[in-house]
Amino acid sequence: MEVSSTQAQGCPNPLGKTLRQRLTPLIGSSMSVYTPGSAKPSRTRGRLHAVDDDGFTVAALQVLWEAPFYIVVPIVAQYRMPYEVVARGKNLGCLAGKLIAAGLDYVEFIQIPGSNVPTIYPLNAYTDVVCSHQGDE
């Protein structure tokens, strides 16, 4: 997956890590994956079983990297960058939060309002992400 500069406007320089590299150490961990649903995103909860070239599998759900989705990982986030994030996905709605990290093809942030757990949001053809430095107008 290649990142276009319009997909993560205003975000700091990305870490040299892909979404695949971010998810691989989480194999076996529980998480929730949100995918387009009828009126609101559908949620699948379960363990991450596999991460490969085409996508990943949580419970029985196979998700392709190019599809619209986002992931919530039930761990407590320790670090936040001084950036606010607004992420929009086709048929996923709009999420806002505080940036944890920007990867080569994803952003990770804490949803506000919400709990102190990371949301991992892909940068692909179905998503749009804008970061703004806290204090910027």
JSON list of N, CA, C and O in Angstrom, two decimals, residues 6-64:
[
{"chain": "A", "resi": 6, "resn": "THR", "atom": "N", "xyz": [-2.04, 13.39, -0.06]},
{"chain": "A", "resi": 6, "resn": "THR", "atom": "CA", "xyz": [-3.37, 13.91, 0.23]},
{"chain": "A", "resi": 6, "resn": "THR", "atom": "C", "xyz": [-4.12, 13.04, 1.24]},
{"chain": "A", "resi": 6, "resn": "THR", "atom": "O", "xyz": [-5.11, 13.47, 1.79]},
{"chain": "A", "resi": 7, "resn": "GLN", "atom": "N", "xyz": [-3.66, 11.83, 1.50]},
{"chain": "A", "resi": 7, "resn": "GLN", "atom": "CA", "xyz": [-4.37, 10.94, 2.40]},
{"chain": "A", "resi": 7, "resn": "GLN", "atom": "C", "xyz": [-4.08, 11.22, 3.86]},
{"chain": "A", "resi": 7, "resn": "GLN", "atom": "O", "xyz": [-4.84, 10.82, 4.72]},
{"chain": "A", "resi": 8, "resn": "ALA", "atom": "N", "xyz": [-2.97, 11.86, 4.17]},
{"chain": "A", "resi": 8, "resn": "ALA", "atom": "CA", "xyz": [-2.62, 12.16, 5.55]},
{"chain": "A", "resi": 8, "resn": "ALA", "atom": "C", "xyz": [-2.11, 13.59, 5.62]},
{"chain": "A", "resi": 8, "resn": "ALA", "atom": "O", "xyz": [-0.99, 13.85, 5.98]},
{"chain": "A", "resi": 9, "resn": "GLN", "atom": "N", "xyz": [-2.97, 14.52, 5.29]},
{"chain": "A", "resi": 9, "resn": "GLN", "atom": "CA", "xyz": [-2.59, 15.92, 5.24]},
{"chain": "A", "resi": 9, "resn": "GLN", "atom": "C", "xyz": [-2.24, 16.44, 6.63]},
{"chain": "A", "resi": 9, "resn": "GLN", "atom": "O", "xyz": [-2.95, 16.22, 7.60]},
{"chain": "A", "resi": 10, "resn": "GLY", "atom": "N", "xyz": [-1.10, 17.13, 6.72]},
{"chain": "A", "resi": 10, "resn": "GLY", "atom": "CA", "xyz": [-0.70, 17.79, 7.95]},
{"chain": "A", "resi": 10, "resn": "GLY", "atom": "C", "xyz": [-0.11, 16.90, 9.02]},
{"chain": "A", "resi": 10, "resn": "GLY", "atom": "O", "xyz": [0.25, 17.38, 10.08]},
{"chain": "A", "resi": 11, "resn": "CYS", "atom": "N", "xyz": [-0.04, 15.59, 8.77]},
{"chain": "A", "resi": 11, "resn": "CYS", "atom": "CA", "xyz": [0.52, 14.69, 9.78]},
{"chain": "A", "resi": 11, "resn": "CYS", "atom": "C", "xyz": [2.04, 14.77, 9.78]},
{"chain": "A", "resi": 11, "resn": "CYS", "atom": "O", "xyz": [2.65, 15.10, 8.77]},
{"chain": "A", "resi": 12, "resn": "PRO", "atom": "N", "xyz": [2.67, 14.47, 10.91]},
{"chain": "A", "resi": 12, "resn": "PRO", "atom": "CA", "xyz": [4.14, 14.48, 10.95]},
{"chain": "A", "resi": 12, "resn": "PRO", "atom": "C", "xyz": [4.71, 13.40, 10.06]},
{"chain": "A", "resi": 12, "resn": "PRO", "atom": "O", "xyz": [3.98, 12.50, 9.62]},
{"chain": "A", "resi": 13, "resn": "ASN", "atom": "N", "xyz": [6.01, 13.47, 9.79]},
{"chain": "A", "resi": 13, "resn": "ASN", "atom": "CA", "xyz": [6.65, 12.45, 8.96]},
{"chain": "A", "resi": 13, "resn": "ASN", "atom": "C", "xyz": [6.37, 11.07, 9.54]},
{"chain": "A", "resi": 13, "resn": "ASN", "atom": "O", "xyz": [6.44, 10.87, 10.75]},
{"chain": "A", "resi": 14, "resn": "PRO", "atom": "N", "xyz": [6.01, 10.12, 8.66]},
{"chain": "A", "resi": 14, "resn": "PRO", "atom": "CA", "xyz": [5.64, 8.80, 9.15]},
{"chain": "A", "resi": 14, "resn": "PRO", "atom": "C", "xyz": [6.83, 8.01, 9.69]},
{"chain": "A", "resi": 14, "resn": "PRO", "atom": "O", "xyz": [7.97, 8.19, 9.25]},
{"chain": "A", "resi": 15, "resn": "LEU", "atom": "N", "xyz": [6.50, 7.13, 10.64]},
{"chain": "A", "resi": 15, "resn": "LEU", "atom": "CA", "xyz": [7.48, 6.13, 11.08]},
{"chain": "A", "resi": 15, "resn": "LEU", "atom": "C", "xyz": [7.73, 5.22, 9.89]},
{"chain": "A", "resi": 15, "resn": "LEU", "atom": "O", "xyz": [6.87, 5.06, 9.05]},
{"chain": "A", "resi": 16, "resn": "GLY", "atom": "N", "xyz": [8.87, 4.59, 9.83]},
{"chain": "A", "resi": 16, "resn": "GLY", "atom": "CA", "xyz": [9.17, 3.68, 8.73]},
{"chain": "A", "resi": 16, "resn": "GLY", "atom": "C", "xyz": [8.51, 2.33, 8.91]},
{"chain": "A", "resi": 16, "resn": "GLY", "atom": "O", "xyz": [9.15, 1.31, 8.76]},
{"chain": "A", "resi": 17, "resn": "LYS", "atom": "N", "xyz": [7.22, 2.33, 9.25]},
{"chain": "A", "resi": 17, "resn": "LYS", "atom": "CA", "xyz": [6.51, 1.09, 9.54]},
{"chain": "A", "resi": 17, "resn": "LYS", "atom": "C", "xyz": [5.20, 1.06, 8.76]},
{"chain": "A", "resi": 17, "resn": "LYS", "atom": "O", "xyz": [4.49, 2.05, 8.70]},
{"chain": "A", "resi": 18, "resn": "THR", "atom": "N", "xyz": [4.88, -0.11, 8.18]},
{"chain": "A", "resi": 18, "resn": "THR", "atom": "CA", "xyz": [3.62, -0.29, 7.48]},
{"chain": "A", "resi": 18, "resn": "THR", "atom": "C", "xyz": [2.56, -0.82, 8.43]},
{"chain": "A", "resi": 18, "resn": "THR", "atom": "O", "xyz": [2.88, -1.29, 9.53]},
{"chain": "A", "resi": 19, "resn": "LEU", "atom": "N", "xyz": [1.33, -0.79, 7.99]},
{"chain": "A", "resi": 19, "resn": "LEU", "atom": "CA", "xyz": [0.24, -1.34, 8.78]},
{"chain": "A", "resi": 19, "resn": "LEU", "atom": "C", "xyz": [0.45, -2.84, 9.01]},
{"chain": "A", "resi": 19, "resn": "LEU", "atom": "O", "xyz": [0.22, -3.35, 10.11]},
{"chain": "A", "resi": 20, "resn": "ARG", "atom": "N", "xyz": [0.93, -3.52, 8.00]},
{"chain": "A", "resi": 20, "resn": "ARG", "atom": "CA", "xyz": [1.22, -4.95, 8.16]},
{"chain": "A", "resi": 20, "resn": "ARG", "atom": "C", "xyz": [2.25, -5.16, 9.27]},
{"chain": "A", "resi": 20, "resn": "ARG", "atom": "O", "xyz": [2.10, -6.04, 10.13]},
{"chain": "A", "resi": 21, "resn": "GLN", "atom": "N", "xyz": [3.31, -4.36, 9.29]},
{"chain": "A", "resi": 21, "resn": "GLN", "atom": "CA", "xyz": [4.33, -4.47, 10.34]},
{"chain": "A", "resi": 21, "resn": "GLN", "atom": "C", "xyz": [3.77, -4.10, 11.71]},
{"chain": "A", "resi": 21, "resn": "GLN", "atom": "O", "xyz": [4.15, -4.69, 12.72]},
{"chain": "A", "resi": 22, "resn": "ARG", "atom": "N", "xyz": [2.84, -3.15, 11.76]},
{"chain": "A", "resi": 22, "resn": "ARG", "atom": "CA", "xyz": [2.23, -2.76, 13.03]},
{"chain": "A", "resi": 22, "resn": "ARG", "atom": "C", "xyz": [1.36, -3.87, 13.59]},
{"chain": "A", "resi": 22, "resn": "ARG", "atom": "O", "xyz": [1.34, -4.12, 14.80]},
{"chain": "A", "resi": 23, "resn": "LEU", "atom": "N", "xyz": [0.61, -4.57, 12.73]},
{"chain": "A", "resi": 23, "resn": "LEU", "atom": "CA", "xyz": [-0.31, -5.60, 13.19]},
{"chain": "A", "resi": 23, "resn": "LEU", "atom": "C", "xyz": [0.35, -6.94, 13.49]},
{"chain": "A", "resi": 23, "resn": "LEU", "atom": "O", "xyz": [-0.14, -7.68, 14.36]},
{"chain": "A", "resi": 24, "resn": "THR", "atom": "N", "xyz": [1.44, -7.28, 12.82]},
{"chain": "A", "resi": 24, "resn": "THR", "atom": "CA", "xyz": [2.05, -8.60, 13.00]},
{"chain": "A", "resi": 24, "resn": "THR", "atom": "C", "xyz": [2.35, -8.95, 14.46]},
{"chain": "A", "resi": 24, "resn": "THR", "atom": "O", "xyz": [2.01, -10.05, 14.90]},
{"chain": "A", "resi": 25, "resn": "PRO", "atom": "N", "xyz": [2.93, -8.05, 15.27]},
{"chain": "A", "resi": 25, "resn": "PRO", "atom": "CA", "xyz": [3.17, -8.42, 16.67]},
{"chain": "A", "resi": 25, "resn": "PRO", "atom": "C", "xyz": [1.88, -8.59, 17.49]},
{"chain": "A", "resi": 25, "resn": "PRO", "atom": "O", "xyz": [1.91, -9.13, 18.58]},
{"chain": "A", "resi": 26, "resn": "LEU", "atom": "N", "xyz": [0.74, -8.16, 16.94]},
{"chain": "A", "resi": 26, "resn": "LEU", "atom": "CA", "xyz": [-0.53, -8.27, 17.66]},
{"chain": "A", "resi": 26, "resn": "LEU", "atom": "C", "xyz": [-1.26, -9.58, 17.36]},
{"chain": "A", "resi": 26, "resn": "LEU", "atom": "O", "xyz": [-2.37, -9.80, 17.88]},
{"chain": "A", "resi": 27, "resn": "ILE", "atom": "N", "xyz": [-0.67, -10.46, 16.53]},
{"chain": "A", "resi": 27, "resn": "ILE", "atom": "CA", "xyz": [-1.32, -11.74, 16.24]},
{"chain": "A", "resi": 27, "resn": "ILE", "atom": "C", "xyz": [-1.59, -12.46, 17.55]},
{"chain": "A", "resi": 27, "resn": "ILE", "atom": "O", "xyz": [-0.72, -12.56, 18.41]},
{"chain": "A", "resi": 28, "resn": "GLY", "atom": "N", "xyz": [-2.82, -12.93, 17.71]},
{"chain": "A", "resi": 28, "resn": "GLY", "atom": "CA", "xyz": [-3.26, -13.58, 18.94]},
{"chain": "A", "resi": 28, "resn": "GLY", "atom": "C", "xyz": [-3.98, -12.64, 19.89]},
{"chain": "A", "resi": 28, "resn": "GLY", "atom": "O", "xyz": [-4.64, -13.08, 20.83]},
{"chain": "A", "resi": 29, "resn": "SER", "atom": "N", "xyz": [-3.87, -11.33, 19.65]},
{"chain": "A", "resi": 29, "resn": "SER", "atom": "CA", "xyz": [-4.52, -10.33, 20.51]},
{"chain": "A", "resi": 29, "resn": "SER", "atom": "C", "xyz": [-5.97, -10.13, 20.10]},
{"chain": "A", "resi": 29, "resn": "SER", "atom": "O", "xyz": [-6.34, -10.29, 18.94]},
{"chain": "A", "resi": 30, "resn": "SER", "atom": "N", "xyz": [-6.78, -9.74, 21.07]},
{"chain": "A", "resi": 30, "resn": "SER", "atom": "CA", "xyz": [-8.17, -9.40, 20.80]},
{"chain": "A", "resi": 30, "resn": "SER", "atom": "C", "xyz": [-8.25, -7.97, 20.27]},
{"chain": "A", "resi": 30, "resn": "SER", "atom": "O", "xyz": [-7.46, -7.11, 20.67]},
{"chain": "A", "resi": 31, "resn": "MET", "atom": "N", "xyz": [-9.21, -7.74, 19.38]},
{"chain": "A", "resi": 31, "resn": "MET", "atom": "CA", "xyz": [-9.42, -6.41, 18.82]},
{"chain": "A", "resi": 31, "resn": "MET", "atom": "C", "xyz": [-10.80, -6.34, 18.22]},
{"chain": "A", "resi": 31, "resn": "MET", "atom": "O", "xyz": [-11.48, -7.36, 18.07]},
{"chain": "A", "resi": 32, "resn": "SER", "atom": "N", "xyz": [-11.22, -5.14, 17.86]},
{"chain": "A", "resi": 32, "resn": "SER", "atom": "CA", "xyz": [-12.47, -4.92, 17.15]},
{"chain": "A", "resi": 32, "resn": "SER", "atom": "C", "xyz": [-12.14, -4.30, 15.80]},
{"chain": "A", "resi": 32, "resn": "SER", "atom": "O", "xyz": [-11.35, -3.36, 15.73]},
{"chain": "A", "resi": 33, "resn": "VAL", "atom": "N", "xyz": [-12.76, -4.82, 14.74]},
{"chain": "A", "resi": 33, "resn": "VAL", "atom": "CA", "xyz": [-12.60, -4.28, 13.40]},
{"chain": "A", "resi": 33, "resn": "VAL", "atom": "C", "xyz": [-13.95, -3.72, 12.97]},
{"chain": "A", "resi": 33, "resn": "VAL", "atom": "O", "xyz": [-14.97, -4.40, 13.09]},
{"chain": "A", "resi": 34, "resn": "TYR", "atom": "N", "xyz": [-13.93, -2.49, 12.51]},
{"chain": "A", "resi": 34, "resn": "TYR", "atom": "CA", "xyz": [-15.14, -1.83, 12.04]},
{"chain": "A", "resi": 34, "resn": "TYR", "atom": "C", "xyz": [-15.09, -1.76, 10.52]},
{"chain": "A", "resi": 34, "resn": "TYR", "atom": "O", "xyz": [-14.11, -1.29, 9.95]},
{"chain": "A", "resi": 35, "resn": "THR", "atom": "N", "xyz": [-16.15, -2.24, 9.88]},
{"chain": "A", "resi": 35, "resn": "THR", "atom": "CA", "xyz": [-16.27, -2.24, 8.43]},
{"chain": "A", "resi": 35, "resn": "THR", "atom": "C", "xyz": [-17.62, -1.62, 8.08]},
{"chain": "A", "resi": 35, "resn": "THR", "atom": "O", "xyz": [-18.51, -1.54, 8.94]},
{"chain": "A", "resi": 36, "resn": "PRO", "atom": "N", "xyz": [-17.80, -1.18, 6.84]},
{"chain": "A", "resi": 36, "resn": "PRO", "atom": "CA", "xyz": [-19.07, -0.55, 6.48]},
{"chain": "A", "resi": 36, "resn": "PRO", "atom": "C", "xyz": [-20.26, -1.46, 6.77]},
{"chain": "A", "resi": 36, "resn": "PRO", "atom": "O", "xyz": [-20.23, -2.66, 6.52]},
{"chain": "A", "resi": 37, "resn": "GLY", "atom": "N", "xyz": [-21.29, -0.85, 7.33]},
{"chain": "A", "resi": 37, "resn": "GLY", "atom": "CA", "xyz": [-22.54, -1.55, 7.60]},
{"chain": "A", "resi": 37, "resn": "GLY", "atom": "C", "xyz": [-23.68, -0.78, 6.98]},
{"chain": "A", "resi": 37, "resn": "GLY", "atom": "O", "xyz": [-23.46, 0.16, 6.21]},
{"chain": "A", "resi": 38, "resn": "SER", "atom": "N", "xyz": [-24.90, -1.11, 7.30]},
{"chain": "A", "resi": 38, "resn": "SER", "atom": "CA", "xyz": [-26.04, -0.44, 6.68]},
{"chain": "A", "resi": 38, "resn": "SER", "atom": "C", "xyz": [-26.16, 1.01, 7.16]},
{"chain": "A", "resi": 38, "resn": "SER", "atom": "O", "xyz": [-25.96, 1.93, 6.40]},
{"chain": "A", "resi": 39, "resn": "ALA", "atom": "N", "xyz": [-26.48, 1.22, 8.44]},
{"chain": "A", "resi": 39, "resn": "ALA", "atom": "CA", "xyz": [-26.64, 2.58, 8.94]},
{"chain": "A", "resi": 39, "resn": "ALA", "atom": "C", "xyz": [-25.38, 3.09, 9.64]},
{"chain": "A", "resi": 39, "resn": "ALA", "atom": "O", "xyz": [-25.13, 4.28, 9.68]},
{"chain": "A", "resi": 40, "resn": "LYS", "atom": "N", "xyz": [-24.60, 2.19, 10.20]},
{"chain": "A", "resi": 40, "resn": "LYS", "atom": "CA", "xyz": [-23.36, 2.55, 10.88]},
{"chain": "A", "resi": 40, "resn": "LYS", "atom": "C", "xyz": [-22.37, 1.41, 10.68]},
{"chain": "A", "resi": 40, "resn": "LYS", "atom": "O", "xyz": [-22.75, 0.33, 10.24]},
{"chain": "A", "resi": 41, "resn": "PRO", "atom": "N", "xyz": [-21.12, 1.63, 11.01]},
{"chain": "A", "resi": 41, "resn": "PRO", "atom": "CA", "xyz": [-20.14, 0.56, 10.80]},
{"chain": "A", "resi": 41, "resn": "PRO", "atom": "C", "xyz": [-20.48, -0.71, 11.59]},
{"chain": "A", "resi": 41, "resn": "PRO", "atom": "O", "xyz": [-20.97, -0.65, 12.71]},
{"chain": "A", "resi": 42, "resn": "SER", "atom": "N", "xyz": [-20.24, -1.84, 10.96]},
{"chain": "A", "resi": 42, "resn": "SER", "atom": "CA", "xyz": [-20.40, -3.14, 11.62]},
{"chain": "A", "resi": 42, "resn": "SER", "atom": "C", "xyz": [-19.14, -3.42, 12.42]},
{"chain": "A", "resi": 42, "resn": "SER", "atom": "O", "xyz": [-18.04, -3.09, 11.99]},
{"chain": "A", "resi": 43, "resn": "ARG", "atom": "N", "xyz": [-19.30, -4.07, 13.57]},
{"chain": "A", "resi": 43, "resn": "ARG", "atom": "CA", "xyz": [-18.15, -4.38, 14.41]},
{"chain": "A", "resi": 43, "resn": "ARG", "atom": "C", "xyz": [-17.98, -5.89, 14.50]},
{"chain": "A", "resi": 43, "resn": "ARG", "atom": "O", "xyz": [-18.93, -6.61, 14.77]},
{"chain": "A", "resi": 44, "resn": "THR", "atom": "N", "xyz": [-16.74, -6.33, 14.28]},
{"chain": "A", "resi": 44, "resn": "THR", "atom": "CA", "xyz": [-16.37, -7.73, 14.49]},
{"chain": "A", "resi": 44, "resn": "THR", "atom": "C", "xyz": [-15.33, -7.75, 15.59]},
{"chain": "A", "resi": 44, "resn": "THR", "atom": "O", "xyz": [-14.30, -7.08, 15.48]},
{"chain": "A", "resi": 45, "resn": "ARG", "atom": "N", "xyz": [-15.61, -8.49, 16.66]},
{"chain": "A", "resi": 45, "resn": "ARG", "atom": "CA", "xyz": [-14.65, -8.61, 17.77]},
{"chain": "A", "resi": 45, "resn": "ARG", "atom": "C", "xyz": [-14.07, -10.01, 17.74]},
{"chain": "A", "resi": 45, "resn": "ARG", "atom": "O", "xyz": [-14.76, -10.98, 17.46]},
{"chain": "A", "resi": 46, "resn": "GLY", "atom": "N", "xyz": [-12.77, -10.10, 18.02]},
{"chain": "A", "resi": 46, "resn": "GLY", "atom": "CA", "xyz": [-12.13, -11.40, 18.07]},
{"chain": "A", "resi": 46, "resn": "GLY", "atom": "C", "xyz": [-10.63, -11.27, 18.09]},
{"chain": "A", "resi": 46, "resn": "GLY", "atom": "O", "xyz": [-10.08, -10.18, 18.20]},
{"chain": "A", "resi": 47, "resn": "ARG", "atom": "N", "xyz": [-9.97, -12.40, 17.95]},
{"chain": "A", "resi": 47, "resn": "ARG", "atom": "CA", "xyz": [-8.52, -12.44, 17.94]},
{"chain": "A", "resi": 47, "resn": "ARG", "atom": "C", "xyz": [-7.99, -12.26, 16.52]},
{"chain": "A", "resi": 47, "resn": "ARG", "atom": "O", "xyz": [-8.59, -12.75, 15.57]},
{"chain": "A", "resi": 48, "resn": "LEU", "atom": "N", "xyz": [-6.88, -11.56, 16.43]},
{"chain": "A", "resi": 48, "resn": "LEU", "atom": "CA", "xyz": [-6.18, -11.42, 15.15]},
{"chain": "A", "resi": 48, "resn": "LEU", "atom": "C", "xyz": [-5.49, -12.75, 14.87]},
{"chain": "A", "resi": 48, "resn": "LEU", "atom": "O", "xyz": [-4.66, -13.20, 15.65]},
{"chain": "A", "resi": 49, "resn": "HIS", "atom": "N", "xyz": [-5.89, -13.40, 13.77]},
{"chain": "A", "resi": 49, "resn": "HIS", "atom": "CA", "xyz": [-5.35, -14.72, 13.44]},
{"chain": "A", "resi": 49, "resn": "HIS", "atom": "C", "xyz": [-4.21, -14.68, 12.44]},
{"chain": "A", "resi": 49, "resn": "HIS", "atom": "O", "xyz": [-3.29, -15.49, 12.53]},
{"chain": "A", "resi": 50, "resn": "ALA", "atom": "N", "xyz": [-4.29, -13.77, 11.48]},
{"chain": "A", "resi": 50, "resn": "ALA", "atom": "CA", "xyz": [-3.28, -13.77, 10.41]},
{"chain": "A", "resi": 50, "resn": "ALA", "atom": "C", "xyz": [-3.11, -12.37, 9.85]},
{"chain": "A", "resi": 50, "resn": "ALA", "atom": "O", "xyz": [-4.05, -11.57, 9.82]},
{"chain": "A", "resi": 51, "resn": "VAL", "atom": "N", "xyz": [-1.89, -12.10, 9.38]},
{"chain": "A", "resi": 51, "resn": "VAL", "atom": "CA", "xyz": [-1.56, -10.87, 8.68]},
{"chain": "A", "resi": 51, "resn": "VAL", "atom": "C", "xyz": [-0.72, -11.30, 7.49]},
{"chain": "A", "resi": 51, "resn": "VAL", "atom": "O", "xyz": [0.29, -11.98, 7.65]},
{"chain": "A", "resi": 52, "resn": "ASP", "atom": "N", "xyz": [-1.15, -10.94, 6.27]},
{"chain": "A", "resi": 52, "resn": "ASP", "atom": "CA", "xyz": [-0.39, -11.34, 5.09]},
{"chain": "A", "resi": 52, "resn": "ASP", "atom": "C", "xyz": [-0.37, -10.23, 4.05]},
{"chain": "A", "resi": 52, "resn": "ASP", "atom": "O", "xyz": [-0.79, -9.11, 4.34]},
{"chain": "A", "resi": 53, "resn": "ASP", "atom": "N", "xyz": [0.10, -10.55, 2.86]},
{"chain": "A", "resi": 53, "resn": "ASP", "atom": "CA", "xyz": [0.24, -9.54, 1.81]},
{"chain": "A", "resi": 53, "resn": "ASP", "atom": "C", "xyz": [-1.09, -8.91, 1.40]},
{"chain": "A", "resi": 53, "resn": "ASP", "atom": "O", "xyz": [-1.14, -7.75, 1.01]},
{"chain": "A", "resi": 54, "resn": "ASP", "atom": "N", "xyz": [-2.18, -9.69, 1.48]},
{"chain": "A", "resi": 54, "resn": "ASP", "atom": "CA", "xyz": [-3.47, -9.21, 1.02]},
{"chain": "A", "resi": 54, "resn": "ASP", "atom": "C", "xyz": [-4.29, -8.49, 2.09]},
{"chain": "A", "resi": 54, "resn": "ASP", "atom": "O", "xyz": [-5.13, -7.66, 1.79]},
{"chain": "A", "resi": 55, "resn": "GLY", "atom": "N", "xyz": [-4.06, -8.83, 3.36]},
{"chain": "A", "resi": 55, "resn": "GLY", "atom": "CA", "xyz": [-4.84, -8.24, 4.43]},
{"chain": "A", "resi": 55, "resn": "GLY", "atom": "C", "xyz": [-4.63, -8.97, 5.73]},
{"chain": "A", "resi": 55, "resn": "GLY", "atom": "O", "xyz": [-3.54, -9.49, 6.00]},
{"chain": "A", "resi": 56, "resn": "PHE", "atom": "N", "xyz": [-5.69, -9.05, 6.54]},
{"chain": "A", "resi": 56, "resn": "PHE", "atom": "CA", "xyz": [-5.59, -9.68, 7.85]},
{"chain": "A", "resi": 56, "resn": "PHE", "atom": "C", "xyz": [-6.92, -10.34, 8.18]},
{"chain": "A", "resi": 56, "resn": "PHE", "atom": "O", "xyz": [-7.95, -10.07, 7.56]},
{"chain": "A", "resi": 57, "resn": "THR", "atom": "N", "xyz": [-6.90, -11.22, 9.20]},
{"chain": "A", "resi": 57, "resn": "THR", "atom": "CA", "xyz": [-8.09, -11.95, 9.61]},
{"chain": "A", "resi": 57, "resn": "THR", "atom": "C", "xyz": [-8.30, -11.78, 11.11]},
{"chain": "A", "resi": 57, "resn": "THR", "atom": "O", "xyz": [-7.40, -12.04, 11.91]},
{"chain": "A", "resi": 58, "resn": "VAL", "atom": "N", "xyz": [-9.51, -11.32, 11.48]},
{"chain": "A", "resi": 58, "resn": "VAL", "atom": "CA", "xyz": [-9.92, -11.21, 12.88]},
{"chain": "A", "resi": 58, "resn": "VAL", "atom": "C", "xyz": [-11.18, -12.07, 13.01]},
{"chain": "A", "resi": 58, "resn": "VAL", "atom": "O", "xyz": [-12.15, -11.87, 12.27]},
{"chain": "A", "resi": 59, "resn": "ALA", "atom": "N", "xyz": [-11.14, -13.02, 13.95]},
{"chain": "A", "resi": 59, "resn": "ALA", "atom": "CA", "xyz": [-12.22, -14.00, 14.09]},
{"chain": "A", "resi": 59, "resn": "ALA", "atom": "C", "xyz": [-12.38, -14.66, 12.72]},
{"chain": "A", "resi": 59, "resn": "ALA", "atom": "O", "xyz": [-11.40, -15.14, 12.17]},
{"chain": "A", "resi": 60, "resn": "ALA", "atom": "N", "xyz": [-13.57, -14.63, 12.14]},
{"chain": "A", "resi": 60, "resn": "ALA", "atom": "CA", "xyz": [-13.78, -15.23, 10.81]},
{"chain": "A", "resi": 60, "resn": "ALA", "atom": "C", "xyz": [-13.76, -14.17, 9.70]},
{"chain": "A", "resi": 60, "resn": "ALA", "atom": "O", "xyz": [-13.94, -14.49, 8.53]},
{"chain": "A", "resi": 61, "resn": "LEU", "atom": "N", "xyz": [-13.54, -12.91, 10.06]},
{"chain": "A", "resi": 61, "resn": "LEU", "atom": "CA", "xyz": [-13.57, -11.81, 9.09]},
{"chain": "A", "resi": 61, "resn": "LEU", "atom": "C", "xyz": [-12.23, -11.63, 8.43]},
{"chain": "A", "resi": 61, "resn": "LEU", "atom": "O", "xyz": [-11.22, -11.40, 9.09]},
{"chain": "A", "resi": 62, "resn": "GLN", "atom": "N", "xyz": [-12.21, -11.70, 7.10]},
{"chain": "A", "resi": 62, "resn": "GLN", "atom": "CA", "xyz": [-11.00, -11.40, 6.33]},
{"chain": "A", "resi": 62, "resn": "GLN", "atom": "C", "xyz": [-11.14, -9.99, 5.78]},
{"chain": "A", "resi": 62, "resn": "GLN", "atom": "O", "xyz": [-12.14, -9.67, 5.14]},
{"chain": "A", "resi": 63, "resn": "VAL", "atom": "N", "xyz": [-10.13, -9.15, 6.04]},
{"chain": "A", "resi": 63, "resn": "VAL", "atom": "CA", "xyz": [-10.16, -7.75, 5.62]},
{"chain": "A", "resi": 63, "resn": "VAL", "atom": "C", "xyz": [-8.99, -7.50, 4.69]},
{"chain": "A", "resi": 63, "resn": "VAL", "atom": "O", "xyz": [-7.84, -7.80, 5.03]},
{"chain": "A", "resi": 64, "resn": "LEU", "atom": "N", "xyz": [-9.28, -6.96, 3.52]},
{"chain": "A", "resi": 64, "resn": "LEU", "atom": "CA", "xyz": [-8.23, -6.60, 2.57]},
{"chain": "A", "resi": 64, "resn": "LEU", "atom": "C", "xyz": [-7.69, -5.22, 2.91]},
{"chain": "A", "resi": 64, "resn": "LEU", "atom": "O", "xyz": [-8.42, -4.35, 3.37]}
]
